[in-house]
Amino acid sequence: MSIVIIVEGKNDKARLRRLLTDDITILCTFGSLNTLKLEDLRQKAGSSEVFLFTDNDSSGKKIRGILRDLFPDAEQIYTRRGYAGVEGTPDEYLIQQLEKAGLEEFIIYPPVDPALQPMK
């Protein structure tokens, strides 16, 4: 089954794209939603498994509420309050949230810095 993550903006999409394989489709709301945009998102998502990953601010919560009505079975992924949205969330925290959502097989993990490895 294919997987779609819906985010608010192109910077959110770019941030997640670096961390996920191309097997995951990332769609954007571009901040505002109208009937035409909602229908476009529904068509693009098709029968895919949908994840909603919006910012933890008032507009992100509003968008999440609208998308939850459109995709009632969607999984919810959250960023922590205080981060500047999905695009401003550290990679480590994004990876933790993607793992919690069960998407670890699609994560592109950053290379481990050998200098940070414990000495044997």
Short mmCIF file of N, CA and C in Angstrom, two decimals:
data_model
loop_
_atom_site.label_atom_id
_atom_site.label_comp_id
_atom_site.label_asym_id
_atom_site.label_seq_id
_atom_site.Cartn_x
_atom_site.Cartn_y
_atom_site.Cartn_z
N MET A 1 0.85 -1.18 0.00
CA MET A 1 0.00 0.00 0.00
C MET A 1 0.89 1.24 0.00
N SER A 2 0.49 2.24 -0.76
CA SER A 2 1.28 3.47 -0.81
C SER A 2 0.95 4.36 0.38
N ILE A 3 1.89 5.25 0.67
CA ILE A 3 1.78 6.12 1.84
C ILE A 3 1.91 7.57 1.40
N VAL A 4 1.04 8.41 1.97
CA VAL A 4 1.05 9.85 1.71
C VAL A 4 1.15 10.58 3.04
N ILE A 5 2.05 11.57 3.11
CA ILE A 5 2.11 12.47 4.26
C ILE A 5 1.68 13.84 3.76
N ILE A 6 0.73 14.44 4.47
CA ILE A 6 0.27 15.78 4.10
C ILE A 6 0.85 16.78 5.10
N VAL A 7 1.53 17.79 4.56
CA VAL A 7 2.14 18.86 5.36
C VAL A 7 1.57 20.20 4.89
N GLU A 8 1.93 21.27 5.60
CA GLU A 8 1.39 22.57 5.25
C GLU A 8 2.10 23.22 4.06
N GLY A 9 3.42 23.28 4.07
CA GLY A 9 4.10 24.07 3.06
C GLY A 9 5.27 23.38 2.40
N LYS A 10 5.82 24.06 1.39
CA LYS A 10 6.91 23.48 0.61
C LYS A 10 8.18 23.30 1.43
N ASN A 11 8.40 24.18 2.44
CA ASN A 11 9.58 24.01 3.30
C ASN A 11 9.43 22.79 4.20
N ASP A 12 8.20 22.52 4.66
CA ASP A 12 7.94 21.30 5.43
C ASP A 12 8.21 20.08 4.56
N LYS A 13 7.73 20.15 3.33
CA LYS A 13 7.91 19.04 2.38
C LYS A 13 9.40 18.80 2.12
N ALA A 14 10.14 19.88 1.89
CA ALA A 14 11.58 19.75 1.61
C ALA A 14 12.30 19.16 2.81
N ARG A 15 11.89 19.56 4.01
CA ARG A 15 12.53 19.06 5.23
C ARG A 15 12.31 17.56 5.37
N LEU A 16 11.07 17.11 5.16
CA LEU A 16 10.78 15.67 5.26
C LEU A 16 11.37 14.88 4.11
N ARG A 17 11.42 15.48 2.92
CA ARG A 17 11.93 14.77 1.75
C ARG A 17 13.36 14.31 1.97
N ARG A 18 14.14 15.10 2.70
CA ARG A 18 15.54 14.72 2.99
C ARG A 18 15.62 13.50 3.89
N LEU A 19 14.55 13.25 4.65
CA LEU A 19 14.58 12.17 5.64
C LEU A 19 13.84 10.91 5.20
N LEU A 20 13.12 11.00 4.07
CA LEU A 20 12.28 9.87 3.65
C LEU A 20 12.61 9.43 2.23
N THR A 21 12.46 8.14 1.99
CA THR A 21 12.68 7.62 0.64
C THR A 21 11.57 8.12 -0.29
N ASP A 22 11.81 7.97 -1.57
CA ASP A 22 10.83 8.40 -2.56
C ASP A 22 9.58 7.53 -2.58
N ASP A 23 9.57 6.46 -1.78
CA ASP A 23 8.39 5.61 -1.68
C ASP A 23 7.23 6.37 -1.03
N ILE A 24 7.55 7.40 -0.26
CA ILE A 24 6.55 8.20 0.43
C ILE A 24 6.22 9.42 -0.42
N THR A 25 4.94 9.64 -0.66
CA THR A 25 4.49 10.85 -1.35
C THR A 25 4.20 11.91 -0.30
N ILE A 26 4.71 13.11 -0.52
CA ILE A 26 4.46 14.21 0.40
C ILE A 26 3.66 15.27 -0.34
N LEU A 27 2.46 15.57 0.18
CA LEU A 27 1.58 16.57 -0.41
C LEU A 27 1.51 17.79 0.49
N CYS A 28 1.29 18.96 -0.11
CA CYS A 28 1.21 20.22 0.65
C CYS A 28 -0.17 20.83 0.55
N THR A 29 -0.59 21.46 1.65
CA THR A 29 -1.83 22.25 1.64
C THR A 29 -1.55 23.67 1.22
N PHE A 30 -0.31 24.10 1.31
CA PHE A 30 0.12 25.48 1.05
C PHE A 30 -0.65 26.46 1.93
N GLY A 31 -0.92 26.03 3.16
CA GLY A 31 -1.44 26.93 4.17
C GLY A 31 -2.93 27.16 4.22
N SER A 32 -3.59 27.15 3.10
CA SER A 32 -5.03 27.40 3.14
C SER A 32 -5.75 26.29 2.39
N LEU A 33 -6.99 26.08 2.78
CA LEU A 33 -7.76 25.00 2.15
C LEU A 33 -9.10 25.53 1.66
N ASN A 34 -9.45 25.15 0.46
CA ASN A 34 -10.78 25.42 -0.07
C ASN A 34 -11.29 24.12 -0.66
N THR A 35 -12.51 24.13 -1.14
CA THR A 35 -13.12 22.90 -1.66
C THR A 35 -12.30 22.28 -2.79
N LEU A 36 -11.81 23.11 -3.69
CA LEU A 36 -11.03 22.62 -4.83
C LEU A 36 -9.73 21.96 -4.36
N LYS A 37 -9.04 22.61 -3.43
CA LYS A 37 -7.78 22.07 -2.91
C LYS A 37 -8.01 20.78 -2.14
N LEU A 38 -9.09 20.73 -1.36
CA LEU A 38 -9.40 19.52 -0.61
C LEU A 38 -9.68 18.35 -1.56
N GLU A 39 -10.43 18.61 -2.61
CA GLU A 39 -10.73 17.56 -3.58
C GLU A 39 -9.45 17.09 -4.28
N ASP A 40 -8.56 18.03 -4.58
CA ASP A 40 -7.29 17.70 -5.21
C ASP A 40 -6.46 16.79 -4.28
N LEU A 41 -6.42 17.13 -2.98
CA LEU A 41 -5.70 16.30 -2.02
C LEU A 41 -6.32 14.90 -1.92
N ARG A 42 -7.65 14.85 -1.91
CA ARG A 42 -8.34 13.56 -1.83
C ARG A 42 -8.00 12.69 -3.05
N GLN A 43 -8.01 13.30 -4.23
CA GLN A 43 -7.69 12.55 -5.45
C GLN A 43 -6.24 12.08 -5.45
N LYS A 44 -5.32 12.97 -5.06
CA LYS A 44 -3.90 12.60 -5.07
C LYS A 44 -3.61 11.51 -4.03
N ALA A 45 -4.29 11.55 -2.90
CA ALA A 45 -4.09 10.53 -1.87
C ALA A 45 -4.70 9.20 -2.29
N GLY A 46 -5.80 9.27 -3.01
CA GLY A 46 -6.46 8.04 -3.47
C GLY A 46 -6.71 7.07 -2.34
N SER A 47 -6.25 5.83 -2.52
CA SER A 47 -6.47 4.80 -1.50
C SER A 47 -5.24 4.61 -0.62
N SER A 48 -4.31 5.56 -0.68
CA SER A 48 -3.08 5.48 0.11
C SER A 48 -3.36 5.59 1.60
N GLU A 49 -2.44 5.09 2.39
CA GLU A 49 -2.48 5.33 3.83
C GLU A 49 -2.02 6.77 4.05
N VAL A 50 -2.79 7.56 4.79
CA VAL A 50 -2.53 8.99 4.93
C VAL A 50 -2.04 9.30 6.35
N PHE A 51 -1.01 10.15 6.40
CA PHE A 51 -0.48 10.68 7.66
C PHE A 51 -0.59 12.20 7.58
N LEU A 52 -1.03 12.83 8.67
CA LEU A 52 -1.12 14.28 8.74
C LEU A 52 0.00 14.79 9.65
N PHE A 53 0.80 15.71 9.12
CA PHE A 53 1.93 16.25 9.89
C PHE A 53 1.92 17.76 9.72
N THR A 54 1.15 18.44 10.58
CA THR A 54 1.04 19.89 10.51
C THR A 54 1.73 20.53 11.71
N ASP A 55 1.93 21.83 11.61
CA ASP A 55 2.60 22.57 12.67
C ASP A 55 1.74 22.58 13.93
N ASN A 56 2.41 22.78 15.06
CA ASN A 56 1.72 22.83 16.35
C ASN A 56 1.42 24.29 16.72
N ASP A 57 0.76 24.99 15.79
CA ASP A 57 0.33 26.36 16.04
C ASP A 57 -1.14 26.47 15.67
N SER A 58 -1.74 27.64 15.82
CA SER A 58 -3.19 27.75 15.60
C SER A 58 -3.58 27.42 14.17
N SER A 59 -2.82 27.90 13.18
CA SER A 59 -3.21 27.58 11.80
C SER A 59 -2.98 26.11 11.49
N GLY A 60 -1.91 25.53 12.04
CA GLY A 60 -1.66 24.11 11.83
C GLY A 60 -2.76 23.24 12.44
N LYS A 61 -3.23 23.64 13.62
CA LYS A 61 -4.30 22.90 14.27
C LYS A 61 -5.61 23.03 13.49
N LYS A 62 -5.85 24.20 12.93
CA LYS A 62 -7.06 24.40 12.12
C LYS A 62 -7.01 23.53 10.86
N ILE A 63 -5.87 23.55 10.20
CA ILE A 63 -5.70 22.72 8.99
C ILE A 63 -5.83 21.25 9.33
N ARG A 64 -5.22 20.83 10.44
CA ARG A 64 -5.31 19.42 10.87
C ARG A 64 -6.77 19.02 11.09
N GLY A 65 -7.56 19.91 11.70
CA GLY A 65 -8.97 19.62 11.94
C GLY A 65 -9.74 19.41 10.64
N ILE A 66 -9.49 20.27 9.66
CA ILE A 66 -10.16 20.13 8.36
C ILE A 66 -9.72 18.83 7.68
N LEU A 67 -8.42 18.56 7.71
CA LEU A 67 -7.91 17.34 7.07
C LEU A 67 -8.39 16.08 7.78
N ARG A 68 -8.56 16.17 9.09
CA ARG A 68 -9.06 15.01 9.85
C ARG A 68 -10.47 14.65 9.40
N ASP A 69 -11.28 15.68 9.07
CA ASP A 69 -12.62 15.42 8.55
C ASP A 69 -12.56 14.77 7.17
N LEU A 70 -11.61 15.22 6.34
CA LEU A 70 -11.45 14.68 4.99
C LEU A 70 -10.86 13.28 5.00
N PHE A 71 -9.92 13.05 5.91
CA PHE A 71 -9.23 11.75 6.03
C PHE A 71 -9.40 11.23 7.46
N PRO A 72 -10.59 10.74 7.81
CA PRO A 72 -10.85 10.34 9.20
C PRO A 72 -9.96 9.19 9.70
N ASP A 73 -9.42 8.40 8.80
CA ASP A 73 -8.58 7.27 9.21
C ASP A 73 -7.09 7.62 9.21
N ALA A 74 -6.76 8.88 8.94
CA ALA A 74 -5.36 9.28 8.85
C ALA A 74 -4.66 9.16 10.20
N GLU A 75 -3.41 8.78 10.13
CA GLU A 75 -2.54 8.76 11.32
C GLU A 75 -2.08 10.20 11.57
N GLN A 76 -1.94 10.54 12.83
CA GLN A 76 -1.51 11.89 13.21
C GLN A 76 -0.03 11.85 13.64
N ILE A 77 0.76 12.76 13.08
CA ILE A 77 2.15 12.92 13.51
C ILE A 77 2.27 14.34 14.03
N TYR A 78 2.90 14.50 15.18
CA TYR A 78 2.97 15.82 15.81
C TYR A 78 4.41 16.28 15.99
N THR A 79 4.60 17.58 15.87
CA THR A 79 5.87 18.18 16.26
C THR A 79 5.67 18.82 17.62
N ARG A 80 6.73 19.07 18.30
CA ARG A 80 6.66 19.61 19.66
C ARG A 80 6.36 21.10 19.64
N ARG A 81 5.54 21.53 20.57
CA ARG A 81 5.27 22.96 20.74
C ARG A 81 6.60 23.66 21.03
N GLY A 82 6.79 24.81 20.43
CA GLY A 82 8.03 25.55 20.64
C GLY A 82 8.96 25.46 19.44
N TYR A 83 8.83 24.39 18.64
CA TYR A 83 9.60 24.32 17.41
C TYR A 83 8.90 25.19 16.37
N ALA A 84 9.69 25.75 15.46
CA ALA A 84 9.13 26.61 14.41
C ALA A 84 8.53 25.75 13.31
N GLY A 85 7.47 25.03 13.65
CA GLY A 85 6.79 24.19 12.68
C GLY A 85 7.60 22.97 12.30
N VAL A 86 7.08 22.22 11.33
CA VAL A 86 7.76 21.02 10.85
C VAL A 86 9.14 21.40 10.30
N GLU A 87 9.19 22.48 9.54
CA GLU A 87 10.46 22.88 8.92
C GLU A 87 11.52 23.28 9.94
N GLY A 88 11.09 23.71 11.14
CA GLY A 88 12.02 24.14 12.16
C GLY A 88 12.29 23.11 13.23
N THR A 89 11.80 21.91 13.02
CA THR A 89 11.99 20.82 13.98
C THR A 89 13.31 20.11 13.69
N PRO A 90 14.13 19.86 14.72
CA PRO A 90 15.39 19.14 14.48
C PRO A 90 15.16 17.76 13.86
N ASP A 91 16.09 17.37 13.00
CA ASP A 91 15.98 16.07 12.32
C ASP A 91 15.78 14.92 13.30
N GLU A 92 16.49 14.95 14.42
CA GLU A 92 16.40 13.85 15.39
C GLU A 92 14.96 13.68 15.89
N TYR A 93 14.29 14.82 16.14
CA TYR A 93 12.92 14.74 16.64
C TYR A 93 11.97 14.31 15.53
N LEU A 94 12.18 14.81 14.31
CA LEU A 94 11.35 14.37 13.18
C LEU A 94 11.47 12.86 13.01
N ILE A 95 12.69 12.35 13.08
CA ILE A 95 12.91 10.91 12.93
C ILE A 95 12.19 10.14 14.03
N GLN A 96 12.25 10.64 15.26
CA GLN A 96 11.54 9.98 16.36
C GLN A 96 10.04 9.90 16.06
N GLN A 97 9.47 10.98 15.56
CA GLN A 97 8.04 11.01 15.29
C GLN A 97 7.68 10.09 14.12
N LEU A 98 8.53 10.05 13.11
CA LEU A 98 8.30 9.16 11.97
C LEU A 98 8.40 7.70 12.42
N GLU A 99 9.33 7.41 13.31
CA GLU A 99 9.45 6.05 13.86
C GLU A 99 8.21 5.69 14.67
N LYS A 100 7.73 6.62 15.49
CA LYS A 100 6.51 6.37 16.28
C LYS A 100 5.33 6.06 15.38
N ALA A 101 5.32 6.68 14.19
CA ALA A 101 4.24 6.45 13.24
C ALA A 101 4.42 5.14 12.46
N GLY A 102 5.52 4.43 12.72
CA GLY A 102 5.75 3.15 12.06
C GLY A 102 6.36 3.25 10.68
N LEU A 103 7.03 4.36 10.40
CA LEU A 103 7.57 4.60 9.06
C LEU A 103 9.08 4.35 8.98
N GLU A 104 9.65 3.62 9.95
CA GLU A 104 11.10 3.47 9.99
C GLU A 104 11.69 2.87 8.72
N GLU A 105 10.96 2.01 8.03
CA GLU A 105 11.53 1.40 6.82
C GLU A 105 11.71 2.41 5.69
N PHE A 106 11.12 3.60 5.81
CA PHE A 106 11.21 4.63 4.77
C PHE A 106 12.14 5.79 5.16
N ILE A 107 12.70 5.73 6.37
CA ILE A 107 13.54 6.82 6.86
C ILE A 107 14.95 6.67 6.30
N ILE A 108 15.49 7.79 5.85
CA ILE A 108 16.88 7.85 5.43
C ILE A 108 17.64 8.41 6.63
N TYR A 109 18.27 7.52 7.37
CA TYR A 109 18.97 7.94 8.58
C TYR A 109 20.27 8.65 8.21
N PRO A 110 20.55 9.76 8.90
CA PRO A 110 21.82 10.46 8.61
C PRO A 110 23.00 9.59 9.00
N PRO A 111 24.12 9.75 8.31
CA PRO A 111 25.29 8.94 8.67
C PRO A 111 25.75 9.27 10.09
N VAL A 112 26.24 8.26 10.76
CA VAL A 112 26.72 8.43 12.13
C VAL A 112 28.13 8.99 12.07
N ASP A 113 28.38 10.04 12.82
CA ASP A 113 29.70 10.65 12.89
C ASP A 113 30.59 9.77 13.74
N PRO A 114 31.67 9.20 13.17
CA PRO A 114 32.54 8.30 13.94
C PRO A 114 33.13 8.99 15.18
N ALA A 115 33.30 10.29 15.12
CA ALA A 115 33.86 11.03 16.28
C ALA A 115 32.92 10.98 17.48
N LEU A 116 31.63 10.73 17.22
CA LEU A 116 30.65 10.69 18.30
C LEU A 116 30.42 9.29 18.85
N GLN A 117 31.07 8.30 18.24
CA GLN A 117 30.90 6.91 18.69
C GLN A 117 31.71 6.69 19.97
N PRO A 118 31.16 5.89 20.89
CA PRO A 118 31.92 5.60 22.12
C PRO A 118 33.18 4.80 21.77
N MET A 119 34.22 5.04 22.50
CA MET A 119 35.48 4.32 22.27
C MET A 119 35.37 2.92 22.85
N LYS A 120 35.97 1.97 22.16
CA LYS A 120 35.92 0.57 22.61
C LYS A 120 37.18 0.20 23.31
#
